[in-house]
Short mmCIF file of N, CA and C in Angstrom, two decimals:
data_model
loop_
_atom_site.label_atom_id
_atom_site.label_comp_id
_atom_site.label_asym_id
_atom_site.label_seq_id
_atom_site.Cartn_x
_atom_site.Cartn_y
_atom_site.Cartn_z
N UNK A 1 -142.36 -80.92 -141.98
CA UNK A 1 -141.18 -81.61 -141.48
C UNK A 1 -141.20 -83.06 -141.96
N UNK A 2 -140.23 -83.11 -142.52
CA UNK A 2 -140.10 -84.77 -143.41
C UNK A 2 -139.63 -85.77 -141.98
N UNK A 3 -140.09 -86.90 -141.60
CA UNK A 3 -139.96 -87.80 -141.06
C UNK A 3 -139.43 -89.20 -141.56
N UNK A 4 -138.54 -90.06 -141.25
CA UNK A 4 -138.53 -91.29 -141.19
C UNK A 4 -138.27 -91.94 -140.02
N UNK A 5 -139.01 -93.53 -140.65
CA UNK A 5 -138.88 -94.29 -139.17
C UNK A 5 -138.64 -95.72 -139.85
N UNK A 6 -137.58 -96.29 -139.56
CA UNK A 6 -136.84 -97.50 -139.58
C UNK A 6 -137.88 -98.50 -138.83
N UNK A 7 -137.91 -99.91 -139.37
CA UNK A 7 -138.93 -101.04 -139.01
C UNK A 7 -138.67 -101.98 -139.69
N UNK A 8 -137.90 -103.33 -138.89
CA UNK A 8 -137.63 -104.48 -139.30
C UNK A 8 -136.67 -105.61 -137.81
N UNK A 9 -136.37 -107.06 -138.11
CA UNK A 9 -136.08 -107.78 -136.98
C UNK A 9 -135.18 -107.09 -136.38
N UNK A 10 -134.59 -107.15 -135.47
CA UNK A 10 -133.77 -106.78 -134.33
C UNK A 10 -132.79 -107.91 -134.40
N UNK A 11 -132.62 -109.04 -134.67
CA UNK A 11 -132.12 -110.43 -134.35
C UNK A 11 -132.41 -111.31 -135.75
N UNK A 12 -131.00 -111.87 -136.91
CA UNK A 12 -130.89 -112.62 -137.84
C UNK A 12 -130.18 -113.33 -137.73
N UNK A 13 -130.24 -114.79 -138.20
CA UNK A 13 -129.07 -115.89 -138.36
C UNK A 13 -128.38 -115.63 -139.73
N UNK A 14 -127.44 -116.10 -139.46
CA UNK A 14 -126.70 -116.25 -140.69
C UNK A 14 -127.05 -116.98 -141.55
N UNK A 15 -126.58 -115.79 -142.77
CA UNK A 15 -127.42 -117.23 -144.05
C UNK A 15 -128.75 -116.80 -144.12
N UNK A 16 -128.96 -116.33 -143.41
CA UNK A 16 -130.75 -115.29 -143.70
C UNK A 16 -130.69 -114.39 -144.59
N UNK A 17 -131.65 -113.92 -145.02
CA UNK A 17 -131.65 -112.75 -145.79
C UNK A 17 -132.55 -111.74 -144.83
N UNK A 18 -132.11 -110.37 -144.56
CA UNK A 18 -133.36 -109.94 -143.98
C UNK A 18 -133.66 -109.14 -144.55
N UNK A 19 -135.02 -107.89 -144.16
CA UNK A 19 -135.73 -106.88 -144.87
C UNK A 19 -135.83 -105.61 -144.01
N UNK A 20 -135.39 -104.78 -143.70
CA UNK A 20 -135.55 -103.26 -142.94
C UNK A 20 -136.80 -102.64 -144.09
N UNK A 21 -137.88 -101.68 -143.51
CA UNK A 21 -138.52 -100.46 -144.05
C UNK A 21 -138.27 -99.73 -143.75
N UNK A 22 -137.95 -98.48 -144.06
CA UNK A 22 -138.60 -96.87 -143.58
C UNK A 22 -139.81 -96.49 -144.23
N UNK A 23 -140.83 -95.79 -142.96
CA UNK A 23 -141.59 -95.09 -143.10
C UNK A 23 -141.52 -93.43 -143.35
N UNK A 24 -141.69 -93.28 -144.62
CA UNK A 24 -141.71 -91.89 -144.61
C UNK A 24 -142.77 -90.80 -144.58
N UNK A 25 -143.12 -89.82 -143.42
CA UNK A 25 -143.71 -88.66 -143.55
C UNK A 25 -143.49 -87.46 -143.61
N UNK A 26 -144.20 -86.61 -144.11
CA UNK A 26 -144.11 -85.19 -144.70
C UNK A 26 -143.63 -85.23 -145.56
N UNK A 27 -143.66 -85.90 -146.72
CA UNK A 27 -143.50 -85.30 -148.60
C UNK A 27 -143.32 -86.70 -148.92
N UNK A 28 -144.12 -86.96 -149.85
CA UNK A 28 -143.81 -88.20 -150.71
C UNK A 28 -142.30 -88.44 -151.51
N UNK A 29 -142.13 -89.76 -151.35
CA UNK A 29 -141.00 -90.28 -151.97
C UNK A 29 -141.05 -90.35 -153.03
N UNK A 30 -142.06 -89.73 -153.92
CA UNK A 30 -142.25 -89.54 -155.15
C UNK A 30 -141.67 -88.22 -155.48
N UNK A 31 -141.77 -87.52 -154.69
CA UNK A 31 -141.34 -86.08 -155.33
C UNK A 31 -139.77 -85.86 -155.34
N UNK A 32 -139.32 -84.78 -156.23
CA UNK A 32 -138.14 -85.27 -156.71
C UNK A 32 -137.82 -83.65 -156.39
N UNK A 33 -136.06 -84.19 -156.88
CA UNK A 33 -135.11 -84.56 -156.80
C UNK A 33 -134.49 -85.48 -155.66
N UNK A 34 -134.96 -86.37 -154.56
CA UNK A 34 -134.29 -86.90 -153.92
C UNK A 34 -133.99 -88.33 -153.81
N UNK A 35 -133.35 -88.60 -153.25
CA UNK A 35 -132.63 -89.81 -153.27
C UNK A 35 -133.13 -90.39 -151.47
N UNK A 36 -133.93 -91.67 -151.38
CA UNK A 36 -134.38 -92.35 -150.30
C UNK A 36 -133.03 -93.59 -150.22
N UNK A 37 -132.16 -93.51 -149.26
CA UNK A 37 -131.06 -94.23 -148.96
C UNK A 37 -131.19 -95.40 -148.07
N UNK A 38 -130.12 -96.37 -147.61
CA UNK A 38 -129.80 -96.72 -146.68
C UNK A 38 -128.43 -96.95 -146.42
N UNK A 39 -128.26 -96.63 -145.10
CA UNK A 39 -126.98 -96.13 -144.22
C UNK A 39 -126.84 -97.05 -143.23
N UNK A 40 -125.80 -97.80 -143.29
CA UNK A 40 -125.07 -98.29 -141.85
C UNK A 40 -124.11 -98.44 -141.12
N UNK A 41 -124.15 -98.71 -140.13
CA UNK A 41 -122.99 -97.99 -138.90
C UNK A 41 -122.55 -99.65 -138.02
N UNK A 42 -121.40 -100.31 -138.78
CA UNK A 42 -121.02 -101.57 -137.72
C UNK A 42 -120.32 -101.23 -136.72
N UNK A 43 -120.55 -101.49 -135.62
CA UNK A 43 -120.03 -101.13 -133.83
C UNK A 43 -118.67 -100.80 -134.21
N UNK A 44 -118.21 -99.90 -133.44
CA UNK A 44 -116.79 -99.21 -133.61
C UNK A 44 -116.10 -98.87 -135.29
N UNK A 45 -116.93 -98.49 -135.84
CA UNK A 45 -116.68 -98.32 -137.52
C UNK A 45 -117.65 -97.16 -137.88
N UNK A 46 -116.93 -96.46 -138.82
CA UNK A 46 -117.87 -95.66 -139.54
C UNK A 46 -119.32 -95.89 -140.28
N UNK A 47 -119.77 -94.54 -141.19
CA UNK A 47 -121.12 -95.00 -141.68
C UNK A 47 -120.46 -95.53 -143.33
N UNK A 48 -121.37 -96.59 -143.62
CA UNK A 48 -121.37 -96.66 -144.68
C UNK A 48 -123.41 -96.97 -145.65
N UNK A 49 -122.31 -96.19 -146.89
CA UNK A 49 -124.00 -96.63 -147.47
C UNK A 49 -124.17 -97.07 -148.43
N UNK A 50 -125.12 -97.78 -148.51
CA UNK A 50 -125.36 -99.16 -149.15
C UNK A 50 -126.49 -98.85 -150.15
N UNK A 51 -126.74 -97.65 -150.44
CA UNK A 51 -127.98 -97.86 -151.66
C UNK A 51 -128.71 -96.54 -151.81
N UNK A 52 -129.36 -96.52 -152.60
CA UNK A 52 -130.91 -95.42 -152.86
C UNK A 52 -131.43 -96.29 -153.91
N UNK A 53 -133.15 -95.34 -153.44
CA UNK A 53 -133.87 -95.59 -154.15
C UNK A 53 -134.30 -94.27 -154.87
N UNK A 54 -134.26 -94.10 -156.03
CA UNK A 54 -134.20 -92.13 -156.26
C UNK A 54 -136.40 -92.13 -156.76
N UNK A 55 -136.37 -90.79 -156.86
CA UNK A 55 -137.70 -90.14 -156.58
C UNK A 55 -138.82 -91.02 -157.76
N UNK A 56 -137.68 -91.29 -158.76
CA UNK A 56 -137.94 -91.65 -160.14
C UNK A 56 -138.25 -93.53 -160.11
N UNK A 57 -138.07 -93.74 -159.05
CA UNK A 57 -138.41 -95.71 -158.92
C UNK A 57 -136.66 -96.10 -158.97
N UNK A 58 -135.99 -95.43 -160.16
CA UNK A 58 -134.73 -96.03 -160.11
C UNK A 58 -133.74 -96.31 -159.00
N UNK A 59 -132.77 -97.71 -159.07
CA UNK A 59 -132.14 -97.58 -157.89
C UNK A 59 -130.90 -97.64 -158.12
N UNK A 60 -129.49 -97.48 -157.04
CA UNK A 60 -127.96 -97.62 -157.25
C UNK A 60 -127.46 -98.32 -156.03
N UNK A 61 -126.55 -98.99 -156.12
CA UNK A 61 -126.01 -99.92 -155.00
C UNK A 61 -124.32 -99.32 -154.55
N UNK A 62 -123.95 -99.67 -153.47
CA UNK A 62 -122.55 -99.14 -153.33
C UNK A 62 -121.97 -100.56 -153.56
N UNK A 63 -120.87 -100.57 -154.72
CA UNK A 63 -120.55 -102.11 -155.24
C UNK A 63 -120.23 -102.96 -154.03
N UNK A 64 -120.31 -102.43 -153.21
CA UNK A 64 -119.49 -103.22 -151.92
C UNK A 64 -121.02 -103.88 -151.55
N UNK A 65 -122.18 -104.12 -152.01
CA UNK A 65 -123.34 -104.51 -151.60
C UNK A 65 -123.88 -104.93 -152.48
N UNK A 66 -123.72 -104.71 -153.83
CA UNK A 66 -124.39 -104.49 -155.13
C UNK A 66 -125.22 -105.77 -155.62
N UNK A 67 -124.29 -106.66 -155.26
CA UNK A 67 -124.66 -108.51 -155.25
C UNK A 67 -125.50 -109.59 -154.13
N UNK A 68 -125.95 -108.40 -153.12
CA UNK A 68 -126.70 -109.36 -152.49
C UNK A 68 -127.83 -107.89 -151.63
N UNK A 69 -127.87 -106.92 -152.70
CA UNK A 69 -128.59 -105.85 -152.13
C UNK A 69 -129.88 -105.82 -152.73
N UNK A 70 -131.01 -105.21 -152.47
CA UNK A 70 -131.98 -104.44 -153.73
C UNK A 70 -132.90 -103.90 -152.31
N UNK A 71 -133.30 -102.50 -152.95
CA UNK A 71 -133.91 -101.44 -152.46
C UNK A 71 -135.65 -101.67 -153.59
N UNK A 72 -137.02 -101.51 -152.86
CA UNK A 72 -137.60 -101.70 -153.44
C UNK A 72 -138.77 -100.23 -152.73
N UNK A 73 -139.90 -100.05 -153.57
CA UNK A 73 -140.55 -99.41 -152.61
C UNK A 73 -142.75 -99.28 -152.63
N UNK A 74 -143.21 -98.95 -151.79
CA UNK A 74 -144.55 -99.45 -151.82
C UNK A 74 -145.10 -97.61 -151.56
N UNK A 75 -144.99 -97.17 -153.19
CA UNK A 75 -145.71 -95.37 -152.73
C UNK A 75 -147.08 -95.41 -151.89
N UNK A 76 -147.74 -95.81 -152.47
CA UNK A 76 -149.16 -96.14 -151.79
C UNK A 76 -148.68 -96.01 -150.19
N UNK A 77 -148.04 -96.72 -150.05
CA UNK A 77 -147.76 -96.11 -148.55
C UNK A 77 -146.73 -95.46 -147.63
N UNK A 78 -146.26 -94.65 -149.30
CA UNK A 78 -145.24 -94.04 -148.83
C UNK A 78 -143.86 -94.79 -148.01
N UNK A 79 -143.10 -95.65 -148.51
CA UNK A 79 -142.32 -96.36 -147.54
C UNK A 79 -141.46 -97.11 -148.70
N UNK A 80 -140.30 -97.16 -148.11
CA UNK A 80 -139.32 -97.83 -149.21
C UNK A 80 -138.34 -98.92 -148.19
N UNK A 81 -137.96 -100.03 -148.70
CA UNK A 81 -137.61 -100.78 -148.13
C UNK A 81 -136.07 -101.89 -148.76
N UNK A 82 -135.12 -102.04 -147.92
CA UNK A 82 -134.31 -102.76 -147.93
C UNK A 82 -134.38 -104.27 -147.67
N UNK A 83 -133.66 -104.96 -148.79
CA UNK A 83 -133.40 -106.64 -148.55
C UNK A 83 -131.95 -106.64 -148.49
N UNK A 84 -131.17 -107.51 -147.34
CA UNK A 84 -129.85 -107.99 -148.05
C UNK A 84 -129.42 -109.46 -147.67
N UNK A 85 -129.46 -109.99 -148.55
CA UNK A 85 -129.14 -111.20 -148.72
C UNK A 85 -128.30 -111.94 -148.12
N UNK A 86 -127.52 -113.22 -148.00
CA UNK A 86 -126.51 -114.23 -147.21
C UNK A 86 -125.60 -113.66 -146.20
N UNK A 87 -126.39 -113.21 -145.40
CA UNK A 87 -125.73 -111.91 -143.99
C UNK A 87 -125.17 -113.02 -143.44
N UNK A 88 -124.10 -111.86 -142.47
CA UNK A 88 -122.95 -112.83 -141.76
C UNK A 88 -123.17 -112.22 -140.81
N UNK A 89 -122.34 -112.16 -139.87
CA UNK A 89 -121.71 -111.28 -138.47
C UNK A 89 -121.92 -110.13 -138.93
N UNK A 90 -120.90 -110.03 -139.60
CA UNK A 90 -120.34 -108.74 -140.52
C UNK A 90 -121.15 -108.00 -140.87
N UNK A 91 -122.66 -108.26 -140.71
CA UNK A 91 -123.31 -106.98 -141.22
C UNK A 91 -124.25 -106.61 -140.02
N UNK A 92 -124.09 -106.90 -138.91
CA UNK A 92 -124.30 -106.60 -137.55
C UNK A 92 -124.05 -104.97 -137.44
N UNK A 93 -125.42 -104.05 -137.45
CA UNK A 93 -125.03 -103.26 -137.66
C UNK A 93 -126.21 -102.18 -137.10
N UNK A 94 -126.12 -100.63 -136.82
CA UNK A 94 -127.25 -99.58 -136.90
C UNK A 94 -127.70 -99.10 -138.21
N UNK A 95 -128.85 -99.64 -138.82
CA UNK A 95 -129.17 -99.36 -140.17
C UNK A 95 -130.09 -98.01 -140.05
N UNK A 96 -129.70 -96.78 -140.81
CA UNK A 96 -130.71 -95.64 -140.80
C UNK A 96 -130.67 -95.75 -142.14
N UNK A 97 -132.16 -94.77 -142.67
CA UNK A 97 -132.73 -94.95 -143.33
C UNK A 97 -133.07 -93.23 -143.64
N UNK A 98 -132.38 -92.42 -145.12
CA UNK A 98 -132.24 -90.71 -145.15
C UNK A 98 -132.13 -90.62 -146.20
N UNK A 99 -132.42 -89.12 -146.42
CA UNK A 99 -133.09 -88.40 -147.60
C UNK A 99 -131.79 -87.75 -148.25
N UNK A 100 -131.62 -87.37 -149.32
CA UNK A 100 -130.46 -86.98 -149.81
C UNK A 100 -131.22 -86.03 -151.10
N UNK A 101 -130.42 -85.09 -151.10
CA UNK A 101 -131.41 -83.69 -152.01
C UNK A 101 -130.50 -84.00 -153.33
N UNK A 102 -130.58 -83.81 -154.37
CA UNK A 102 -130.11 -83.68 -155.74
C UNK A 102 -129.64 -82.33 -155.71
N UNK A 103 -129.67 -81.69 -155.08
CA UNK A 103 -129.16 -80.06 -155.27
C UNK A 103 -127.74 -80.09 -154.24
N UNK A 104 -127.96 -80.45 -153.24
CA UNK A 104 -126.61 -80.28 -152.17
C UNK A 104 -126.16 -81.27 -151.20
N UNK A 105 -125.25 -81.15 -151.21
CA UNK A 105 -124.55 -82.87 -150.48
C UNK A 105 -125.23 -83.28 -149.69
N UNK A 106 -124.87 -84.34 -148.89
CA UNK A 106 -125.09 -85.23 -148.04
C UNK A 106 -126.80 -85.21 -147.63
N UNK A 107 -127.24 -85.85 -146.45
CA UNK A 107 -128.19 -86.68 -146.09
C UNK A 107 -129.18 -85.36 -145.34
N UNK A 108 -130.13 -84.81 -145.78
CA UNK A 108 -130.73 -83.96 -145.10
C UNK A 108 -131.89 -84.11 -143.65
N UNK A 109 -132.42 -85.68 -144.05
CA UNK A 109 -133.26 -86.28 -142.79
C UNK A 109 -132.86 -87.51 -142.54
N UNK A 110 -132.81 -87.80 -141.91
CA UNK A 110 -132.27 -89.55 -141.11
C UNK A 110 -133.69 -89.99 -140.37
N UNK A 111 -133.62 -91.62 -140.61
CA UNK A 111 -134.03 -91.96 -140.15
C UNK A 111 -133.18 -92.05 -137.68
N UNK A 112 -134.11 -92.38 -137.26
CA UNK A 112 -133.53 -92.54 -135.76
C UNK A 112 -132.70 -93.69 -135.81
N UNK A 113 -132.27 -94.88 -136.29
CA UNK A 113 -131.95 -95.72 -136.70
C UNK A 113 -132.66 -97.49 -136.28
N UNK A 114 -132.04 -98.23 -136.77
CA UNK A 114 -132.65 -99.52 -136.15
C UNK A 114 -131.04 -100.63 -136.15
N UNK A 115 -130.91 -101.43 -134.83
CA UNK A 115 -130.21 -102.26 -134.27
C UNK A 115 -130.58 -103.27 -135.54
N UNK A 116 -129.32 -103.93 -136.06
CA UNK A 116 -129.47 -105.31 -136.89
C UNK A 116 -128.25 -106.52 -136.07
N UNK A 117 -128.84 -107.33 -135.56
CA UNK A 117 -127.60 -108.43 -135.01
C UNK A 117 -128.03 -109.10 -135.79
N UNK A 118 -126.59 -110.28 -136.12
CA UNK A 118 -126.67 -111.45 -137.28
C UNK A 118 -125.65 -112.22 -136.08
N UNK A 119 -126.40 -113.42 -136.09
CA UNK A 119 -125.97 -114.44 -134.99
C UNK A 119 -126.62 -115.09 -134.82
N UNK A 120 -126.12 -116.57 -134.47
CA UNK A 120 -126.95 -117.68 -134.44
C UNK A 120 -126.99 -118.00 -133.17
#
């Protein structure tokens, strides 16, 4: 059973940059075909997603992020991790953190998610 677990501040000012991880267990993020994402959910709004990191090191941005995003990751310990840059309000948000198969749509494991407030 593949696991993730979301880990980073709870509470950012604006004008910060912050950093979310997921921890992933049961199958390395090395093995492929999949795509290690991140997903977020601003209060009363849908999900949107903002990135992968695919099995291969390579990464893709959703242009709506593309300029103040980057997805990086540390195999050794299994865990891949999000930065995003000159946050506002606006990105006040539930960030999860899920697996996406190269063979069939959408997101097969989710992370549980993690609370992001941006406020000074």
């Amino acid at each position: 059973q593949v696991q993730l677990q979301e880990s980073g501040p709870g509470l950012v000012k604006p004008s910060q940059t912050f950093s979310l991880t997921c921890t992933v267990s049961g199958d390395s993020i090395t093995t492929g075909p999949y795509y290690w994402s991140w997903i977020r959910q601003p209060p009363g709004k849908g999900l949107e997603w903002i990135g992968y990191i695919a099995w291969i090191g390579n990464t893709y941005f959703s242009p709506s992020f593309e300029n103040r995003t980057s997805i990086s990751w540390d195999t050794s310990d299994n865990e891949f991790s999000l930065q995003l840059t000159s946050v506002t309000p606006e990105d006040t948000a539930v960030y999860y953190c899920a697996r996406a198969s190269g063979v069939s749509p959408g997101w097969d494991y989710w992370g549980q998610g993690t609370q992001v407030t941006v406020s000074s």
